[in-house]
Short mmCIF file of C-alpha atoms and ligand atoms in Angstrom, two decimals:
data_model
loop_
_atom_site.label_atom_id
_atom_site.label_comp_id
_atom_site.label_asym_id
_atom_site.label_seq_id
_atom_site.Cartn_x
_atom_site.Cartn_y
_atom_site.Cartn_z
CA MET P 1 10.22 -55.57 8.69
CA GLU P 2 10.47 -54.57 5.11
CA VAL P 3 14.07 -54.94 3.44
CA LEU P 4 14.00 -51.88 0.81
CA ASP P 5 16.01 -51.68 -2.42
CA SER P 6 16.77 -48.72 -1.33
CA LEU P 7 16.96 -45.65 1.00
CA VAL P 8 17.46 -41.97 0.38
CA ILE P 9 18.00 -39.45 3.08
CA GLY P 10 17.37 -35.93 2.06
CA ALA P 11 14.75 -34.33 0.11
CA GLY P 12 16.38 -31.27 -1.39
CA GLN P 13 17.31 -31.20 -5.54
CA ALA P 14 19.81 -34.45 -5.02
CA GLY P 15 17.29 -36.37 -3.03
CA LEU P 16 14.18 -35.57 -5.31
CA SER P 17 15.77 -36.60 -8.28
CA ALA P 18 17.10 -39.78 -6.99
CA SER P 19 13.56 -40.83 -5.86
CA TYR P 20 11.98 -39.94 -9.11
CA HIS P 21 14.74 -42.03 -10.53
CA LEU P 22 14.39 -45.31 -8.77
CA ARG P 23 10.58 -44.89 -8.85
CA ARG P 24 11.40 -45.05 -12.32
CA ARG P 25 13.48 -47.90 -12.35
CA GLY P 26 10.68 -49.56 -10.21
CA LEU P 27 12.81 -49.50 -7.20
CA SER P 28 11.21 -49.75 -3.52
CA HIS P 29 12.50 -46.97 -1.25
CA VAL P 30 11.62 -44.24 1.17
CA VAL P 31 12.83 -40.57 1.66
CA LEU P 32 13.96 -39.52 5.21
CA ASP P 33 14.09 -35.88 5.44
CA GLY P 34 15.29 -33.84 8.81
CA ASP P 35 13.46 -30.59 7.62
CA ALA P 36 9.10 -30.34 8.56
CA ALA P 37 8.19 -28.86 5.29
CA PRO P 38 9.61 -29.48 1.24
CA GLY P 39 12.56 -27.46 0.15
CA GLY P 40 16.10 -28.61 1.41
CA ALA P 41 18.16 -26.15 2.36
CA TRP P 42 16.09 -23.29 0.06
CA GLN P 43 13.51 -23.03 3.01
CA HIS P 44 16.00 -21.55 5.02
CA ARG P 45 17.54 -19.03 2.65
CA TRP P 46 17.58 -15.46 3.54
CA ASP P 47 14.09 -13.58 3.03
CA SER P 48 15.98 -10.75 0.61
CA LEU P 49 17.38 -13.51 -1.98
CA ALA P 50 15.16 -13.51 -4.60
CA MET P 51 14.91 -15.98 -7.60
CA HIS P 52 16.82 -13.51 -9.75
CA ASP P 53 19.52 -13.26 -6.95
CA VAL P 54 20.37 -17.05 -7.22
CA HIS P 55 22.72 -18.74 -9.63
CA GLY P 56 19.86 -20.43 -11.38
CA VAL P 57 17.94 -23.67 -10.18
CA ALA P 58 17.75 -26.28 -12.46
CA ALA P 59 14.70 -28.09 -13.26
CA LEU P 60 14.18 -31.03 -11.08
CA PRO P 61 13.77 -34.34 -13.98
CA ASP P 62 10.95 -33.97 -16.69
CA SER P 63 9.57 -30.81 -14.83
CA VAL P 64 10.10 -27.04 -15.53
CA ALA P 65 12.17 -24.94 -13.10
CA PRO P 66 10.79 -21.81 -11.58
CA ALA P 67 10.97 -18.29 -13.57
CA ASP P 68 14.13 -15.90 -12.59
CA ASP P 69 11.64 -13.44 -11.77
CA ALA P 70 9.17 -15.08 -9.35
CA GLY P 71 9.94 -13.73 -5.98
CA ARG P 72 11.43 -14.94 -2.69
CA ALA P 73 13.72 -18.03 -2.96
CA ASN P 74 12.94 -19.42 0.24
CA VAL P 75 9.14 -19.61 -1.31
CA VAL P 76 9.50 -19.97 -4.75
CA VAL P 77 11.42 -22.91 -4.60
CA PRO P 78 10.27 -24.67 -1.62
CA ALA P 79 6.54 -24.71 -3.32
CA TYR P 80 8.05 -26.07 -6.37
CA PHE P 81 9.84 -29.00 -4.40
CA ALA P 82 6.39 -29.66 -2.94
CA ALA P 83 4.52 -29.54 -5.84
CA TYR P 84 6.80 -31.92 -7.60
CA GLU P 85 6.77 -34.13 -4.42
CA ARG P 86 2.67 -34.26 -4.77
CA GLU P 87 2.89 -34.90 -8.48
CA HIS P 88 4.87 -37.26 -8.63
CA GLU P 89 4.43 -39.09 -5.36
CA LEU P 90 7.35 -39.33 -4.37
CA PRO P 91 7.47 -41.04 -0.68
CA VAL P 92 8.80 -38.40 1.35
CA LEU P 93 8.97 -38.84 5.48
CA ARG P 94 9.64 -36.07 7.36
CA PRO P 95 10.58 -34.88 9.87
CA VAL P 96 12.88 -37.62 9.92
CA ARG P 97 16.31 -36.76 10.98
CA VAL P 98 19.13 -39.75 10.42
CA ASP P 99 21.35 -40.09 13.03
CA ARG P 100 23.02 -43.14 11.95
CA VAL P 101 23.66 -45.61 9.33
CA SER P 102 25.51 -48.88 9.87
CA ASP P 103 25.69 -52.12 8.26
CA ASP P 104 23.77 -55.40 9.29
CA ASP P 105 24.15 -58.31 8.14
CA GLY P 106 25.10 -57.50 4.92
CA LEU P 107 22.17 -54.98 4.83
CA LEU P 108 21.84 -51.34 5.42
CA ARG P 109 20.15 -50.33 8.67
CA THR P 110 19.09 -46.21 9.13
CA SER P 111 18.59 -45.16 12.55
CA ALA P 112 16.16 -42.03 13.61
CA GLY P 113 15.86 -41.87 17.20
CA ASP P 114 14.08 -45.01 17.93
CA ARG P 115 12.96 -45.76 14.50
CA SER P 116 14.60 -47.67 11.83
CA TRP P 117 14.51 -48.98 8.34
CA VAL P 118 16.77 -51.66 6.62
CA SER P 119 17.72 -51.46 3.00
CA ARG P 120 19.82 -53.03 0.43
CA THR P 121 21.55 -49.70 -0.54
CA LEU P 122 21.92 -46.12 0.38
CA VAL P 123 21.87 -42.93 -1.40
CA ASN P 124 22.98 -39.94 0.70
CA ALA P 125 21.68 -36.65 -0.36
CA THR P 126 21.89 -34.44 2.79
CA GLY P 127 23.87 -31.48 1.17
CA THR P 128 25.81 -29.06 3.64
CA TRP P 129 23.56 -26.41 4.84
CA THR P 130 23.73 -28.06 8.32
CA HIS P 131 27.03 -27.93 8.46
CA PRO P 132 27.83 -24.39 8.45
CA PHE P 133 32.05 -23.96 8.93
CA VAL P 134 33.68 -21.30 11.12
CA PRO P 135 37.48 -21.60 11.24
CA ARG P 136 38.82 -20.64 14.61
CA TYR P 137 40.90 -17.50 15.42
CA PRO P 138 42.42 -16.24 18.59
CA GLY P 139 40.23 -13.99 20.94
CA MET P 140 36.53 -15.04 19.22
CA ASP P 141 35.10 -15.83 22.48
CA THR P 142 35.66 -12.53 23.58
CA PHE P 143 34.53 -10.60 20.80
CA LEU P 144 31.18 -8.19 22.46
CA GLY P 145 29.74 -7.78 18.92
CA GLU P 146 27.32 -10.22 17.18
CA GLN P 147 28.51 -12.77 15.08
CA LEU P 148 26.84 -14.84 12.74
CA HIS P 149 27.74 -17.73 9.93
CA THR P 150 25.70 -17.03 6.67
CA HIS P 151 23.26 -19.98 7.62
CA ASP P 152 21.69 -17.09 10.19
CA TYR P 153 22.32 -14.09 8.01
CA PRO P 154 18.93 -12.39 8.35
CA GLY P 155 19.29 -10.07 4.76
CA PRO P 156 20.87 -6.54 5.45
CA LEU P 157 18.51 -4.58 7.11
CA PRO P 158 19.11 -5.32 10.78
CA PHE P 159 22.66 -3.97 10.06
CA ARG P 160 21.98 -0.89 9.20
CA GLY P 161 24.07 1.92 11.07
CA ARG P 162 26.51 -1.13 12.25
CA ARG P 163 29.98 -1.73 11.09
CA VAL P 164 29.93 -4.94 9.30
CA LEU P 165 33.05 -7.39 8.57
CA VAL P 166 32.34 -9.99 6.15
CA VAL P 167 34.98 -13.00 6.41
CA GLY P 168 35.46 -15.50 3.09
CA GLY P 169 35.94 -15.33 0.06
CA GLY P 170 33.11 -17.00 -1.56
CA ALA P 171 30.00 -16.45 -3.29
CA SER P 172 27.81 -16.02 -0.33
CA ALA P 173 30.63 -13.25 1.11
CA VAL P 174 30.24 -11.10 -2.38
CA GLN P 175 26.55 -11.42 -2.21
CA HIS P 176 26.31 -10.30 1.45
CA LEU P 177 28.79 -7.43 0.63
CA GLY P 178 26.27 -6.59 -2.23
CA GLU P 179 23.08 -5.85 -0.17
CA LEU P 180 24.98 -4.35 2.62
CA ALA P 181 27.59 -2.01 1.46
CA PRO P 182 24.61 0.11 0.21
CA VAL P 183 23.06 0.25 3.71
CA THR P 184 25.88 0.28 6.23
CA ASP P 185 29.79 0.56 6.55
CA THR P 186 31.48 -2.83 5.62
CA LEU P 187 34.97 -4.43 5.49
CA TRP P 188 35.84 -7.59 3.77
CA VAL P 189 38.60 -9.76 4.54
CA THR P 190 39.58 -13.27 2.41
CA ARG P 191 42.12 -16.28 3.21
CA ARG P 192 43.63 -15.62 -0.28
CA GLU P 193 43.32 -12.76 -3.27
CA PRO P 194 39.70 -13.55 -4.47
CA VAL P 195 40.02 -14.91 -8.11
CA TRP P 196 37.29 -12.80 -10.34
CA ARG P 197 36.31 -14.17 -13.94
CA THR P 198 37.13 -11.66 -16.17
CA ASP P 199 35.30 -13.38 -19.38
CA ASP P 200 31.91 -14.66 -19.88
CA PHE P 201 31.86 -17.62 -17.97
CA THR P 202 31.24 -20.83 -20.85
CA PRO P 203 29.47 -24.01 -20.15
CA ASP P 204 33.17 -25.72 -21.40
CA ALA P 205 34.37 -23.29 -18.80
CA GLY P 206 32.07 -24.48 -16.26
CA ARG P 207 32.61 -28.45 -17.50
CA GLU P 208 36.43 -28.07 -16.80
CA ALA P 209 35.70 -26.60 -13.37
CA VAL P 210 33.22 -29.14 -12.31
CA ALA P 211 36.24 -32.11 -13.69
CA LEU P 212 38.35 -30.60 -11.12
CA VAL P 213 36.65 -31.04 -8.16
CA GLU P 214 35.72 -34.39 -9.60
CA GLU P 215 39.29 -35.58 -9.71
CA ARG P 216 39.51 -34.69 -6.31
CA VAL P 217 36.40 -36.79 -5.11
CA ARG P 218 38.28 -39.86 -7.50
CA ARG P 219 41.29 -39.25 -4.99
CA GLY P 220 39.42 -39.19 -2.05
CA LEU P 221 40.09 -35.62 -0.88
CA PRO P 222 37.96 -33.39 0.79
CA PRO P 223 35.80 -31.89 -2.29
CA ALA P 224 36.64 -28.32 -3.08
CA SER P 225 33.51 -25.98 -3.37
CA VAL P 226 33.13 -25.22 -7.18
CA VAL P 227 33.73 -21.45 -6.87
CA SER P 228 37.42 -22.19 -5.61
CA VAL P 229 37.58 -23.74 -8.97
CA THR P 230 35.52 -21.60 -11.37
CA GLY P 231 36.33 -17.71 -9.73
CA LEU P 232 34.15 -15.04 -8.69
CA ALA P 233 31.66 -12.56 -10.45
CA LEU P 234 29.74 -9.27 -10.13
CA ARG P 235 26.40 -8.89 -10.99
CA PRO P 236 24.10 -5.90 -11.94
CA GLN P 237 23.02 -5.97 -8.12
CA GLU P 238 26.22 -5.85 -6.88
CA ARG P 239 27.92 -2.70 -8.95
CA GLU P 240 26.62 -0.58 -6.44
CA ALA P 241 28.25 -2.07 -3.47
CA GLU P 242 31.82 -2.08 -6.09
CA ARG P 243 31.03 1.67 -6.76
CA LEU P 244 31.39 1.90 -3.01
CA GLY P 245 34.80 0.16 -2.41
CA ALA P 246 32.99 -2.75 -0.62
CA TYR P 247 35.14 -5.46 -2.74
CA ARG P 248 38.78 -4.19 -2.08
CA ARG P 249 39.39 -6.91 0.33
CA LEU P 250 41.92 -6.81 2.98
CA PRO P 251 44.03 -9.99 4.12
CA MET P 252 43.04 -11.85 6.96
CA PHE P 253 43.47 -10.78 10.48
CA ALA P 254 45.28 -12.67 13.00
CA ALA P 255 42.92 -11.97 16.10
CA VAL P 256 39.56 -10.95 17.42
CA GLU P 257 39.42 -8.36 20.26
CA PRO P 258 36.47 -7.20 22.21
CA ASP P 259 35.61 -4.90 19.86
CA GLY P 260 37.37 -5.44 16.15
CA VAL P 261 40.33 -7.41 14.49
CA ARG P 262 43.63 -6.88 14.71
CA TRP P 263 46.35 -7.79 12.17
CA ALA P 264 49.82 -9.25 12.50
CA ASP P 265 51.31 -6.05 11.85
CA GLY P 266 49.37 -3.97 14.30
CA ARG P 267 46.51 -2.75 12.28
CA PHE P 268 43.16 -2.49 13.95
CA GLU P 269 39.53 -2.11 12.56
CA ARG P 270 36.61 -1.35 15.01
CA VAL P 271 33.52 -3.49 14.18
CA ASP P 272 30.31 -4.18 15.27
CA VAL P 273 29.44 -7.53 13.35
CA ILE P 274 31.63 -10.23 11.89
CA VAL P 275 29.95 -12.46 9.09
CA TRP P 276 31.43 -15.67 8.57
CA ALA P 277 30.59 -16.61 5.38
CA THR P 278 33.23 -19.44 5.23
CA GLY P 279 31.15 -21.82 3.94
CA PHE P 280 29.53 -25.43 4.70
CA ARG P 281 31.22 -28.85 4.96
CA PRO P 282 29.17 -32.06 3.68
CA ALA P 283 26.72 -33.54 6.39
CA VAL P 284 27.80 -36.82 6.78
CA THR P 285 28.66 -37.60 10.12
CA HIS P 286 25.84 -40.27 10.24
CA LEU P 287 27.41 -42.23 7.59
CA ALA P 288 31.07 -42.90 9.96
CA PRO P 289 29.74 -46.30 11.00
CA LEU P 290 30.15 -47.23 7.58
CA ARG P 291 33.95 -46.19 7.42
CA LEU P 292 33.64 -44.42 4.18
CA ARG P 293 36.17 -41.59 4.78
CA SER P 294 39.69 -42.29 2.96
CA PRO P 295 43.10 -41.51 4.74
CA HIS P 296 42.85 -38.19 2.31
CA GLY P 297 39.72 -37.13 4.87
CA GLY P 298 37.36 -37.26 1.94
CA ILE P 299 34.87 -39.95 0.80
CA ARG P 300 35.90 -41.69 -2.31
CA LEU P 301 33.84 -41.40 -5.03
CA ASP P 302 33.44 -43.70 -8.63
CA GLY P 303 30.77 -41.23 -10.20
CA THR P 304 28.21 -41.51 -7.44
CA THR P 305 29.55 -44.50 -6.11
CA ALA P 306 31.27 -44.73 -2.41
CA VAL P 307 34.39 -47.09 -3.13
CA ALA P 308 34.88 -47.97 -0.10
CA ASP P 309 31.15 -49.24 -0.11
CA ARG P 310 29.14 -49.76 -3.26
CA ARG P 311 26.08 -50.03 -1.53
CA VAL P 312 26.55 -46.41 -0.68
CA GLN P 313 25.89 -43.25 -3.23
CA LEU P 314 26.42 -39.52 -2.71
CA VAL P 315 24.68 -37.15 -4.14
CA GLY P 316 24.91 -33.52 -4.08
CA TYR P 317 28.70 -33.93 -2.97
CA GLY P 318 31.82 -32.22 -4.07
CA PRO P 319 30.97 -31.83 -7.80
CA SER P 320 27.09 -32.46 -7.72
CA ALA P 321 26.98 -29.78 -5.04
CA SER P 322 24.81 -27.60 -7.53
CA THR P 323 20.86 -27.59 -8.51
CA ILE P 324 22.08 -29.03 -11.79
CA GLY P 325 24.74 -31.16 -10.75
CA ALA P 326 22.67 -32.60 -8.22
CA ASN P 327 20.17 -33.52 -10.81
CA ARG P 328 22.35 -35.65 -12.76
CA ALA P 329 23.71 -37.26 -9.86
CA GLY P 330 20.19 -38.59 -9.11
CA ARG P 331 20.27 -40.36 -12.13
CA THR P 332 23.84 -41.23 -11.92
CA ALA P 333 22.73 -42.89 -8.20
CA ALA P 334 19.93 -44.92 -9.13
CA ARG P 335 21.59 -46.45 -11.90
CA GLY P 336 24.26 -47.34 -9.14
CA VAL P 337 22.01 -48.66 -6.81
CA ALA P 338 20.03 -50.63 -9.66
CA GLU P 339 23.77 -52.17 -10.16
CA SER P 340 24.60 -53.13 -6.66
CA LEU P 341 21.61 -54.82 -6.47
CA GLY P 342 22.29 -56.76 -9.57
CA GLN P 343 20.02 -54.75 -12.49
CA PRO P 344 20.51 -54.22 -15.86
CA ALA P 345 21.73 -50.73 -15.31
CA GLY P 346 19.53 -49.54 -18.45
CA ARG P 347 16.34 -50.92 -17.27
CA GLN P 348 13.54 -48.00 -16.53
CA VAL P 349 9.94 -48.57 -16.38
P1 LIG N 1 20.02 -29.65 0.04
O1 LIG N 1 18.59 -28.44 -0.70
O2 LIG N 1 20.33 -29.16 1.51
O3 LIG N 1 18.45 -30.51 0.78
C1 LIG N 1 19.31 -31.68 1.85
C2 LIG N 1 18.38 -32.46 2.72
O4 LIG N 1 18.96 -33.31 3.59
C3 LIG N 1 17.60 -31.02 3.43
O5 LIG N 1 16.28 -31.36 3.26
C4 LIG N 1 18.09 -31.77 5.15
O6 LIG N 1 17.08 -31.71 6.01
C5 LIG N 1 18.23 -33.05 4.90
N1 LIG N 1 18.81 -33.62 5.74
C6 LIG N 1 20.23 -33.27 6.10
N2 LIG N 1 21.21 -34.38 6.98
C7 LIG N 1 19.75 -34.74 7.28
C8 LIG N 1 19.61 -36.20 8.47
N3 LIG N 1 20.84 -36.30 8.84
N4 LIG N 1 18.98 -36.85 7.79
C9 LIG N 1 17.82 -36.30 7.57
N5 LIG N 1 17.82 -35.51 6.47
C10 LIG N 1 18.47 -34.76 6.38
N6 LIG N 1 22.91 -24.01 -6.61
C11 LIG N 1 23.03 -23.02 -7.48
O7 LIG N 1 22.80 -24.58 -8.52
N7 LIG N 1 22.34 -22.48 -7.80
C12 LIG N 1 22.40 -21.23 -6.77
O8 LIG N 1 21.91 -20.43 -6.82
C13 LIG N 1 23.00 -21.67 -5.55
N8 LIG N 1 22.63 -20.77 -4.53
C14 LIG N 1 23.32 -21.40 -3.02
C15 LIG N 1 23.48 -20.22 -2.10
C16 LIG N 1 23.84 -20.81 -0.74
C17 LIG N 1 23.94 -19.98 0.25
C18 LIG N 1 24.45 -22.10 -0.69
C19 LIG N 1 24.70 -22.44 1.07
C20 LIG N 1 24.26 -22.64 -1.70
C21 LIG N 1 23.88 -22.54 -3.15
N9 LIG N 1 23.66 -23.18 -4.01
C22 LIG N 1 23.18 -23.56 -5.01
C23 LIG N 1 24.13 -24.79 -3.92
C24 LIG N 1 22.72 -25.36 -3.82
O9 LIG N 1 22.14 -25.30 -2.57
C25 LIG N 1 23.00 -27.08 -3.70
O10 LIG N 1 23.66 -27.35 -4.48
C26 LIG N 1 21.88 -28.04 -4.17
O11 LIG N 1 20.98 -27.15 -4.01
C27 LIG N 1 21.80 -28.58 -2.88
O12 LIG N 1 20.73 -29.58 -3.02
P2 LIG N 1 21.10 -31.36 -2.22
O13 LIG N 1 19.94 -31.53 -2.14
O14 LIG N 1 22.25 -31.70 -2.36
O15 LIG N 1 20.65 -30.64 -0.58
#
């Protein structure tokens, strides 16, 4: 079996960027992607999410990003990624869902069902989309209405005429309410008081926010979402929902009942639907055999390099979990791979 210089898992923004930079360095690798088609998580975003709704998709290296008015995000970005893979002849194999990566006598063995690959290094770029997080609340299983996570949000229209409770204090909750409130009755609950950005969000403020998440990851803590440190902002398309009062938030309820939710002080609200906009977790269970996790619950990184095993790079994780961060992380990871292989870090072909 050929021993590859590296192996990339995931062909979203982070994995494609890493593959581009590995190729420039002349490093042999394949990219294994669990999805049947190009586009990473973008192909699964809801139909009503247009390019002008997203917070910006950074250009992949050596290319031009799609325009803001280009149409539906779940069509435009996958088409952009597909063209990029073709143009740069990136070695993507799909669908290949990796089950585990383990040490094999000093090399890394990556397995997917009965297939496996052996490489000297690894770049993990599996994102978070496949690991939606739903917290547990008493009575959840007794609810007679519909419960769904952002992962399965179909856009606002199926909820017309139904009372919808949105749970969560992140950008997804703000976006869902922006769409839902103009067409149906909504409620919003968050654990903490949301932090709204009042001034214009400057690049410096953005860098500071990313640095805070970087610091958590350097210490081996689970990465916080970037929004938790940047604060939330309303965009023009959310002003109607704001006018309708959709962003007056309630504190978290204590329990779910068959036809609604109840707070500790006895307050009850009847709801037909609960949308759990409660975020995602890094999709890293296949890395468990490598024992990368620190006692603090996260994977400690030095840049993109796993401190517990310097053959492994993590991109799109923590501070690089944005399209611009994932892009940069791809370049850093290729440098980390080169270093781990003993190639001069500056060498590119
Ligand atoms: P993904 O795009 O998720 O790609 C991961 C790939 O890995 C997928 O193709 C998947 O199939 C594959 N994979 C996963 N597990 C395995 C496995 N075990 N084996 C093989 N393959 C596997 N960021 C922005 O910069 N701007 C935005 O507007 C924006 N909007 C967002 C909206 C939502 C609702 C969410 C959840 C996130 C948003 N983000 C945004 C964050 C952004 O999506 C990500 O940071 C970036 O696109 C993720 O790229 P990625 O390559 O890390 O992951």
